[in-house]
Coordinates of C-alpha atoms in Angstrom, one line a residue:
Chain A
X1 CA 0.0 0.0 0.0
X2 CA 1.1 3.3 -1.1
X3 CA 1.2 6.6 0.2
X4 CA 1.2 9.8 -2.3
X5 CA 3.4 12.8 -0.9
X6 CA 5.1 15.1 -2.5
X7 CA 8.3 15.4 -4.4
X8 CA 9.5 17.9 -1.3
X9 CA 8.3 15.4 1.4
X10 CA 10.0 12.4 -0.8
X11 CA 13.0 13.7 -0.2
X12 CA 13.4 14.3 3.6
X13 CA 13.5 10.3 3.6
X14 CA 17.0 10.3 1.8
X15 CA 19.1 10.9 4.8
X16 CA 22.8 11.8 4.6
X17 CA 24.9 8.5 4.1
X18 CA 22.1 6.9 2.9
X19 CA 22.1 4.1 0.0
X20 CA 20.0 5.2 -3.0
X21 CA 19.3 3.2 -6.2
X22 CA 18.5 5.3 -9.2
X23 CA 16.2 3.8 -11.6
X24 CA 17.0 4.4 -15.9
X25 CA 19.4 4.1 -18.4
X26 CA 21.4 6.6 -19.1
X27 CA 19.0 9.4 -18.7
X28 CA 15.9 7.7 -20.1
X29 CA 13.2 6.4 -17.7
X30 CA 14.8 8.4 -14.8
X31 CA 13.3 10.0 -12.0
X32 CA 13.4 13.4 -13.4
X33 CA 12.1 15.5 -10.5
X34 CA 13.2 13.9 -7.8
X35 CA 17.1 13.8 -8.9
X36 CA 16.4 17.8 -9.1
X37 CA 15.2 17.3 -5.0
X38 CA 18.1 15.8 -4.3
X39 CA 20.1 17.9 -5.7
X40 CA 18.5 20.7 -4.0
X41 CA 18.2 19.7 -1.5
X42 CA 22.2 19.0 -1.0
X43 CA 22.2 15.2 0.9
X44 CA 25.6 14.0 1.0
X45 CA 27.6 11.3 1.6
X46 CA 25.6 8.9 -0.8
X47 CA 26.2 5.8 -2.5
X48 CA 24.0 5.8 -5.5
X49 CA 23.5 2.8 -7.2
X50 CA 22.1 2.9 -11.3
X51 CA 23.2 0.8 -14.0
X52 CA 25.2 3.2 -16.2
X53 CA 26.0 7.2 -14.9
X54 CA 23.8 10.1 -16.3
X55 CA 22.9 11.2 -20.0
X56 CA 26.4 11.7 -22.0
X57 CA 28.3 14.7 -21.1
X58 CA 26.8 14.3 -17.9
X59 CA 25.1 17.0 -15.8
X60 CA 22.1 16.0 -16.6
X61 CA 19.7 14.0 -14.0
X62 CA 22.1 12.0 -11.5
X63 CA 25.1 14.1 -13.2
X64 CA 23.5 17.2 -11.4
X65 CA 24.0 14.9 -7.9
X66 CA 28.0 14.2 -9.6
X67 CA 28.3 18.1 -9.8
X68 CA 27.4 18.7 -6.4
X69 CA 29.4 16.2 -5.0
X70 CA 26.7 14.4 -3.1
X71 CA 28.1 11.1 -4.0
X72 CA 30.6 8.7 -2.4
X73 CA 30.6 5.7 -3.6
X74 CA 29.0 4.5 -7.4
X75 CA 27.7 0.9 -7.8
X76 CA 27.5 0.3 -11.3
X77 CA 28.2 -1.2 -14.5
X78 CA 29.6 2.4 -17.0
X79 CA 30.6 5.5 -15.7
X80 CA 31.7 6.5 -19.4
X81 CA 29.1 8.9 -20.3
X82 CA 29.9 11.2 -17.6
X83 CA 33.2 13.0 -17.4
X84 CA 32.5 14.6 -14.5
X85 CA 32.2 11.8 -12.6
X86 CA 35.0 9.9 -14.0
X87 CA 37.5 13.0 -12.7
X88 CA 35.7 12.6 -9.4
X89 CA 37.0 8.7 -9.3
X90 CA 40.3 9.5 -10.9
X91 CA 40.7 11.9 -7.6
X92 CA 39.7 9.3 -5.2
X93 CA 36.3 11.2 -4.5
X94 CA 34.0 9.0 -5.6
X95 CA 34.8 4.8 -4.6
X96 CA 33.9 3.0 -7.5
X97 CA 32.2 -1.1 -7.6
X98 CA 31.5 -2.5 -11.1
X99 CA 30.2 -5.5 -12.3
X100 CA 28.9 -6.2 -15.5
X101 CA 25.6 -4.9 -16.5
X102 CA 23.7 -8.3 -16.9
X103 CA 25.3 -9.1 -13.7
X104 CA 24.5 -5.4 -12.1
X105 CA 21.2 -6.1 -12.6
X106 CA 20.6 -9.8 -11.2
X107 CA 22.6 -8.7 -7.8
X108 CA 20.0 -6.4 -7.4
X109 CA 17.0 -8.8 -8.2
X110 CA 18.7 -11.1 -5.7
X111 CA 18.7 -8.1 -3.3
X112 CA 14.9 -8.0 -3.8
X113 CA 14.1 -11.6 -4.2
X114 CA 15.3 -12.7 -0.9
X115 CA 18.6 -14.1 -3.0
X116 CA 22.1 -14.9 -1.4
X117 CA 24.2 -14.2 -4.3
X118 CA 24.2 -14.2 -8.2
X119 CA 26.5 -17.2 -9.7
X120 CA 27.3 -16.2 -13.3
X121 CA 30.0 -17.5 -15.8
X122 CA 30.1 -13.3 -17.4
X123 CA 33.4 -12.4 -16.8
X124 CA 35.4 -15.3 -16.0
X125 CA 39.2 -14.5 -17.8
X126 CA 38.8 -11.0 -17.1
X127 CA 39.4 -9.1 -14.4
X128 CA 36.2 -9.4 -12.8
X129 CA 37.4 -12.6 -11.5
X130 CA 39.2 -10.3 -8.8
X131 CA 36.1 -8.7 -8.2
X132 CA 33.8 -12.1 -7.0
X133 CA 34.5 -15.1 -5.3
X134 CA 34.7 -18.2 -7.6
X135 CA 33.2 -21.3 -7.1
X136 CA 32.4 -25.0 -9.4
X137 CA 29.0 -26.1 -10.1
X138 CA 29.2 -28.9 -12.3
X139 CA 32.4 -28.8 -12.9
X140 CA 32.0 -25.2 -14.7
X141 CA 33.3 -22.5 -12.7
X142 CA 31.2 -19.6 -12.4
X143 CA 31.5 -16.3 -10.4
X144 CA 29.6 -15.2 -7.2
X145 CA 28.2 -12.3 -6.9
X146 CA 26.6 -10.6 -3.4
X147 CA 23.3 -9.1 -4.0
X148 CA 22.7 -5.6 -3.7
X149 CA 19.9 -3.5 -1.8
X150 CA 19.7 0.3 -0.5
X151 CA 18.1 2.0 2.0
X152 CA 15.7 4.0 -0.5
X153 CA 15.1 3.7 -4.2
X154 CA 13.8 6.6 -6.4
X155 CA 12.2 4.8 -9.6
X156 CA 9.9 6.2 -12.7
X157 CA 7.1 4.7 -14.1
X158 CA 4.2 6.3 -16.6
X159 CA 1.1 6.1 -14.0
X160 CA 0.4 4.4 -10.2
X161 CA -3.0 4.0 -8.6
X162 CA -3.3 5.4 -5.2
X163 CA -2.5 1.5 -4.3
X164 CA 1.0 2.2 -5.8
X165 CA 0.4 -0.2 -8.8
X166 CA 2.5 0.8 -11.3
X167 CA 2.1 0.9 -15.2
X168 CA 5.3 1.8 -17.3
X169 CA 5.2 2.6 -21.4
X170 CA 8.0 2.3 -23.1
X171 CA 11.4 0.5 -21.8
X172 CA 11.0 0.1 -18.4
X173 CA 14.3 -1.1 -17.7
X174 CA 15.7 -1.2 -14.4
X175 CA 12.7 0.6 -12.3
X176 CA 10.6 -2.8 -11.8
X177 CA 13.8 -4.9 -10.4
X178 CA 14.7 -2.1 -8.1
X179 CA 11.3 -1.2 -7.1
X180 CA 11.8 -4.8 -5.2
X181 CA 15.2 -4.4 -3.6
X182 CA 15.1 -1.1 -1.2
X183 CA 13.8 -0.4 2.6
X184 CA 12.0 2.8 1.3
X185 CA 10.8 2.5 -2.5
X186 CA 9.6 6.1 -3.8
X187 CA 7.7 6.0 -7.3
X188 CA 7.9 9.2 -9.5
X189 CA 4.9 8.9 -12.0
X190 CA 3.8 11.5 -14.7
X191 CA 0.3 10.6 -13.2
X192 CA -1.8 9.2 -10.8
X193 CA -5.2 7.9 -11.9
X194 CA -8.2 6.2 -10.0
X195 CA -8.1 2.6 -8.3
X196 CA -8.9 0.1 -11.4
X197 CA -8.0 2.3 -14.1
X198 CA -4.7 0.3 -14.5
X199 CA -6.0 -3.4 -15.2
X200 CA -4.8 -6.0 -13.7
X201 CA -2.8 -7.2 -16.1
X202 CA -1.2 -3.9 -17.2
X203 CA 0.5 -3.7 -13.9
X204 CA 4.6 -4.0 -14.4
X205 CA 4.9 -3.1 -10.6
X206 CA 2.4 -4.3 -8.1
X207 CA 1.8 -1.7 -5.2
X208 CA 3.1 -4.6 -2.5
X209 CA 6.5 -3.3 -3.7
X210 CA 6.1 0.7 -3.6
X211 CA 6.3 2.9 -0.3
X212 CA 5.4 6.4 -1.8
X213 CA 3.9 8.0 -4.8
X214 CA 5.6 11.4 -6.2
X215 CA 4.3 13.2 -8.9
X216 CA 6.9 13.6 -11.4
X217 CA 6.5 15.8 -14.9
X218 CA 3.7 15.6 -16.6
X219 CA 4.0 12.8 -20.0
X220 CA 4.0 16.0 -22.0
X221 CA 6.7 18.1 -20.2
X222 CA 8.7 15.0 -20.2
X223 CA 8.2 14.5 -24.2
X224 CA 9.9 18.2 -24.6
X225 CA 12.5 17.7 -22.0
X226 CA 13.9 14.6 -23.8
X227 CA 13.4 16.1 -27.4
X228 CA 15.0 19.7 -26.7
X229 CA 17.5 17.1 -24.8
X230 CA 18.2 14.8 -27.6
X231 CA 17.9 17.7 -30.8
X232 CA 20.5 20.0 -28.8
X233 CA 22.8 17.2 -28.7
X234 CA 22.0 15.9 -32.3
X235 CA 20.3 12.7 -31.6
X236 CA 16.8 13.8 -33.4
Chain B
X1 CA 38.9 3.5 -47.1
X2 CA 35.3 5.6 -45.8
X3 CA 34.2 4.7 -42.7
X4 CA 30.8 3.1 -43.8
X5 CA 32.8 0.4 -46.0
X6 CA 33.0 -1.7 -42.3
X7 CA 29.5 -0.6 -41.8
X8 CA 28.6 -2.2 -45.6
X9 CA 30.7 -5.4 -45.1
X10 CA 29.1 -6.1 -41.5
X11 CA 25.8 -5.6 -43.1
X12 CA 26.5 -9.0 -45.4
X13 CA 26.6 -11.1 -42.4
X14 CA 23.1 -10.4 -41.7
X15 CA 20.9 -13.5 -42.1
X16 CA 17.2 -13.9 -42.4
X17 CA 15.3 -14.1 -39.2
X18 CA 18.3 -13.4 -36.9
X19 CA 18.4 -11.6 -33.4
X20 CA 21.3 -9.0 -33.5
X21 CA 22.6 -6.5 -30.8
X22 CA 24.5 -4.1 -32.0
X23 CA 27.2 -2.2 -30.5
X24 CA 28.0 1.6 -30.4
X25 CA 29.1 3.4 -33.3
X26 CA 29.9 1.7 -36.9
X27 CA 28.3 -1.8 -35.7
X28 CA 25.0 0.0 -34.7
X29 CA 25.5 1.6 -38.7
X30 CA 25.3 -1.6 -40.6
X31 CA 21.6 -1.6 -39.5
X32 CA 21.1 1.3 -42.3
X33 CA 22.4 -1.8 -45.2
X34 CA 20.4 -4.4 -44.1
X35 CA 20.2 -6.1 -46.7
X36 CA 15.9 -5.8 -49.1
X37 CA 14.0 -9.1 -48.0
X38 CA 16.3 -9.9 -44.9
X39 CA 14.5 -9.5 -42.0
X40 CA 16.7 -8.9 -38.7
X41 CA 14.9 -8.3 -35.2
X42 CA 17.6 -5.8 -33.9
X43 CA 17.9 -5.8 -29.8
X44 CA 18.7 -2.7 -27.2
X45 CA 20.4 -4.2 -23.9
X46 CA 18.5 -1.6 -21.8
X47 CA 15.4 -3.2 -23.4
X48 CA 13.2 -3.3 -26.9
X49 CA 13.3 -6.0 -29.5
X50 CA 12.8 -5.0 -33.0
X51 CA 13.5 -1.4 -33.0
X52 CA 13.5 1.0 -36.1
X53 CA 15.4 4.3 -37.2
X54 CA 15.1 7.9 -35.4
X55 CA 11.8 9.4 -34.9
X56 CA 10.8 12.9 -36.2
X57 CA 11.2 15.8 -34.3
X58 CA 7.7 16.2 -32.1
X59 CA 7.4 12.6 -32.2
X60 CA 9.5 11.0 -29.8
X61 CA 8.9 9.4 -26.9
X62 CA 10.9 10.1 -23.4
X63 CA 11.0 6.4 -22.9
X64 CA 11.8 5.0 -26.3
X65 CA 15.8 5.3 -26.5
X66 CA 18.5 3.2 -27.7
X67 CA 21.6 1.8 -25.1
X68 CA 23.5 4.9 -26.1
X69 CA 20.0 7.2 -25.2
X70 CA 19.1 8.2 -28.8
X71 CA 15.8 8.2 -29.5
X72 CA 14.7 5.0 -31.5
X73 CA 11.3 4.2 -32.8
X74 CA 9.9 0.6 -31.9
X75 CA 8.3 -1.9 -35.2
X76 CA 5.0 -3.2 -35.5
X77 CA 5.8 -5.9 -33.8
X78 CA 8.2 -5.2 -31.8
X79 CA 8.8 -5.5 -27.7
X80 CA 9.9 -3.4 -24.9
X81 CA 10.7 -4.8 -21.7
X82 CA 13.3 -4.1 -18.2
X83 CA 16.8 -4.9 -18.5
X84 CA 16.7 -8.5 -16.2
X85 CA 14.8 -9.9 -19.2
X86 CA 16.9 -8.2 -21.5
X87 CA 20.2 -9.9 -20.1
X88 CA 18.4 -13.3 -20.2
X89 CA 18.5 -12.7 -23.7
X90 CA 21.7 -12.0 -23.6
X91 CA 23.7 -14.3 -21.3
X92 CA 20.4 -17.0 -22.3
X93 CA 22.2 -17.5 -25.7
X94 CA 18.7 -16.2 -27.1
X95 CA 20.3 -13.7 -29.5
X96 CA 22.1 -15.1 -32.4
X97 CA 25.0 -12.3 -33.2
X98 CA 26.5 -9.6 -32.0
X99 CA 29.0 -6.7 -33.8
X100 CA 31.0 -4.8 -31.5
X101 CA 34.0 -2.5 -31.5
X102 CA 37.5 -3.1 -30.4
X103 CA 40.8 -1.8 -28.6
X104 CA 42.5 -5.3 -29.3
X105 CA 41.5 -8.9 -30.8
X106 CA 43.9 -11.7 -30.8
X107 CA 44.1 -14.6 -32.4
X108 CA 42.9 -16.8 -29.7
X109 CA 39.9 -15.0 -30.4
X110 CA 40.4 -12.6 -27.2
X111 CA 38.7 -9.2 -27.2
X112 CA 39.7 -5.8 -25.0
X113 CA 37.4 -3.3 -25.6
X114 CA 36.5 -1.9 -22.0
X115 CA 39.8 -0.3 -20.4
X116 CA 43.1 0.8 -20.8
X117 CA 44.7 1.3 -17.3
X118 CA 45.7 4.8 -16.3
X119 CA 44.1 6.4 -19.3
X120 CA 40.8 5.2 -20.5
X121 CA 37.9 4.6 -17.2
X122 CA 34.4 3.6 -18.3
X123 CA 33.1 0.5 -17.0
X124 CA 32.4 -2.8 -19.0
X125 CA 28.7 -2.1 -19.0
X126 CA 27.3 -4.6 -21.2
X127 CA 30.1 -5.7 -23.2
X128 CA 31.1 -8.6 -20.8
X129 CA 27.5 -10.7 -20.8
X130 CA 27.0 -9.5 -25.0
X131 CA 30.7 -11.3 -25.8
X132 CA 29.6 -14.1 -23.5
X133 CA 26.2 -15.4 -24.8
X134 CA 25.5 -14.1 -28.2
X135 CA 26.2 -17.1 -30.5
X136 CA 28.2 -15.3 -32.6
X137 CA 30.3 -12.4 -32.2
X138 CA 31.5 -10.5 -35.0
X139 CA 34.4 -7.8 -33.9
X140 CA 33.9 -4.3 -36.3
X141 CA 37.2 -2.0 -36.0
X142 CA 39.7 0.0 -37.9
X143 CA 42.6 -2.3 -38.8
X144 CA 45.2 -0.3 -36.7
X145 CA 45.1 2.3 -33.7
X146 CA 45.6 5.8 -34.9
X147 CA 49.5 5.4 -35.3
X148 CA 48.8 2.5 -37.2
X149 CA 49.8 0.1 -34.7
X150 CA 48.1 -3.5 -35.2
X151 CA 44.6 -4.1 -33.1
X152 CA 45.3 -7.7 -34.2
X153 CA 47.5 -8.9 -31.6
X154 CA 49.2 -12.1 -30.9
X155 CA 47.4 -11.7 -27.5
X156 CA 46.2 -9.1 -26.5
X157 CA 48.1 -6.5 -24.1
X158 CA 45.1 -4.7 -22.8
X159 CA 42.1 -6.0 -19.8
X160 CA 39.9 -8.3 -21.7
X161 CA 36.3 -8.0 -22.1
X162 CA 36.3 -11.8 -22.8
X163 CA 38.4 -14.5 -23.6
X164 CA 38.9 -16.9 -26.6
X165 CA 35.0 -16.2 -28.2
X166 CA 35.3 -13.8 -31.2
X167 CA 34.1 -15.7 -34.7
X168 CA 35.2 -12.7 -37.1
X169 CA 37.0 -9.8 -37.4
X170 CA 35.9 -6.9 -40.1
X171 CA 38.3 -4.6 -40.6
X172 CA 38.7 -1.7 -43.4
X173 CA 41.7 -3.8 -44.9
X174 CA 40.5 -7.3 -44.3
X175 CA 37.9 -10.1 -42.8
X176 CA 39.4 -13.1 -40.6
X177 CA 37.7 -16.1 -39.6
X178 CA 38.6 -16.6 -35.7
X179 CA 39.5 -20.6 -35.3
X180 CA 40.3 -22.9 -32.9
X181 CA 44.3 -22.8 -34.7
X182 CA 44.0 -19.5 -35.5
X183 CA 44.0 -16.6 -37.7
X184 CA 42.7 -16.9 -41.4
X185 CA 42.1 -14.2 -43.8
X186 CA 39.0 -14.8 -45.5
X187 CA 38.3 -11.3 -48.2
X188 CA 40.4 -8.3 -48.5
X189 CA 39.4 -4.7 -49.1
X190 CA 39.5 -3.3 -52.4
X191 CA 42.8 -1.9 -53.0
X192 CA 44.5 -4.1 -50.5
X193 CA 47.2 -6.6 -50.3
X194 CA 47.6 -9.5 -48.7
X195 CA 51.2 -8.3 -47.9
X196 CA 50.1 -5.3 -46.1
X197 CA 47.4 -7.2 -44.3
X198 CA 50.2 -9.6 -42.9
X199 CA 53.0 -6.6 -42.3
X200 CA 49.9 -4.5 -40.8
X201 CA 48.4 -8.2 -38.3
X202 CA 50.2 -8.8 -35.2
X203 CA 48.9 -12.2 -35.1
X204 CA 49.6 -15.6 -37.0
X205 CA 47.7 -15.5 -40.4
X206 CA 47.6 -19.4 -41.1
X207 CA 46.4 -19.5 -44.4
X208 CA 49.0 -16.3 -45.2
X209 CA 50.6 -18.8 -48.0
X210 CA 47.7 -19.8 -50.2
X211 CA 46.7 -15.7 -50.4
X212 CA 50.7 -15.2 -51.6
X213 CA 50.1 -17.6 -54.4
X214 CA 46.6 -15.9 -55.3
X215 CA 48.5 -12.5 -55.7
X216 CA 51.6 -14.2 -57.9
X217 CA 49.3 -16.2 -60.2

């Protein structure tokens, strides 16, 4: 069950220190508004975990948090797009863990799905095998992976009900696997709409799984963010 | 050579029916010479299946991007989905090819793509489960590094992305098939030698002989 609070009141629950996981893809299917919270609102100390850092360039959504210096430590799988970021590592600001993204991606899953670890073959004869424990199942080695969790995760979806269901449109990509692996799970939405006007079976995240209910940008002010976004840096 | 002759070549390989990821930059440009009546259901690691070109302007949608965040338009037909079903794909050995770029190749079919220590910090992201389950991987790249150095290395010198699984190299001088004993130089670029190929290839070209007596007779 759900609660909807504002994007303001969201944020108070993102404590300094605190673990946050960062739903999107490099800048697509991000939590627009609420990245601009906590930037604003100056937390520090973070680990922020996403699969890949912000749009390239950076400073744009959790590259605003990478120009503030909120961050500490980076769980990840590419820090590449943002050059900010990657300076911020260089200098020993920011403490960096990769894994691979496939890999990224199942330790948190694990994290949500009451998992102990991830055991995956990606990455064996690489360096990667320094960065898990190694163990023979069959007599194939694989890697082992611990999952991953965080005290809050700030997600994006299209629409919730006030029971937190959430409905996504277009990639969803990493918001429904985190939406299961924090303490506190806040949903940005570019709506909320009434109790049944998501069926049942257009539910990607059921509201078991979701703590609060932001408003985000409408679907609209989102379509011209991305567009004057994407024609500015010649992608349309 | 232009840059879109490694686009064109990569293009060929293209089959009927096939799932294909393509990488960043020239491997994600073969899509545009598909070649009329193949069909080829192209995948996005951060989650559609059968996507098509650019939108127009006022027509995008926020949440419709490629892995590199352009905007991408999905097919009739097509699927979107979040990325832990995307990597089952992936690692799952669902999707039958993938071209990506290089640093380095070797001939034991070795590929470092992700890192060069000291100078060059951006994560494997991908890469790593792509190289690992696609059924085929197919390595696009410019035959030498900007001082012409080989990228075809006996082994390679940087941190791999994977060991001992690339199936072809395209290059703008030359294609090699990646085998169990080695090296072997299948086509070469208009203009080019197999001399220069060989003087240009750090690596063992095995079947280096039978191109010398092509080029005499």
């Amino acid at each position: 069950m759900a609660v909807q609070i504002t994007t303001q009141e969201a944020v108070k629950k993102i404590i300094d220190k605190s673990s946050v996981m960062i739903g999107g893809f490099l800048g697509a299917a991000v939590p627009l508004k609420m990245i601009d919270e906590i930037a604003a609102a100056g937390i520090k100390d973070l680990t922020v975990i996403s699969i890949g850092a912000g749009y390239r360039g950076g400073g744009v959504d959790i590259g605003k948090m990478v120009l503030n210096k909120q961050i500490i430590k980076y769980v990840t799988s590419h820090v590449g797009t943002d050059p900010n970021l990657i300076k911020q590592i260089v200098n020993e600001e920011v403490e960096l863990e990769l894994s691979p993204m496939g890999t990224f991606v199942e330790r948190v899953r694990a994290g949500g799905a009451g998992l102990g670890a991830v055991v995956t073959p990606v990455g064996m004869g690489t360096e990667v095998e320094a960065m898990a424990e190694k163990i023979i199942v069959d007599g194939k080695p694989y890697l082992l992976f611990k999952p991953i969790r965080a005290d809050v995760a700030v997600i994006k979806a299209y629409r919730s009900d006030p029971l937190g269901n959430l409905q996504y449109q277009g990639m969803s990509n990493t918001n429904p696997v985190m939406a299961t692996a924090a303490d506190i799970v806040i949903a940005e939405v570019d709506e909320i709409v009434g109790v049944g006007e998501i069926a049942c079976e257009q539910v990607g995240t059921p509201g078991i799984f979701v703590d609060y209910i932001v408003r985000g940008h409408s679907y609209e002010e989102r379509k011209n963010i991305y567009e004057e976004l994407w024609i500015a840096t010649n992608k349309l | 050579m232009p840059r879109n002759y490694i686009a064109r070549r990569i293009a060929q390989e293209f089959k009927d029916g096939m799932y294909v990821n393509l990488g960043i930059g020239i491997p994600t440009e073969s899509a545009n010479y598909i070649p009329a009546g193949t069909q080829v259901f192209l995948q996005t690691e951060n989650g559609g299946l059968m996507f098509g070109p650019k939108p127009k302007r006022g027509e995008s949608n926020p949440d419709i991007a490629n892995a590199g965040a352009e905007p991408i338009t999905m097919m009739a037909g097509g699927a979107v989905f979040d990325v832990a079903t995307s990597f089952a794909m992936i690692r799952g050995g669902h999707i039958d090819m993938t071209v990506v770029g290089a640093l380095e190749v070797d001939e034991g079919g070795s590929i470092a793509s992700w890192k060069i220590p000291g100078k060059l910090l951006t994560g494997m992201g991908g890469a790593m489960d792509l190289l690992y389950g696609c059924k085929r991987v197919i390595v696009a790249m410019t035959h030498t590094d900007k001082h012409g150095n080989p990228k075809i290395r006996k082994k390679c010198t940087l941190p791999l992305t994977a060991a001992g699984v690339v199936d072809m190299i395209i290059t703008d001088k030359a294609v090699f098939r990646v085998a169990e004993a080695g090296l072997y130089l299948e086509e070469l670029a208009p203009g080019i030698t197999a001399a220069e190929v060989e003087r240009l290839t750090e690596g063992t070209i095995m079947n280096i002989i039978e191109w010398e007596h092509i080029e005499i007779t």
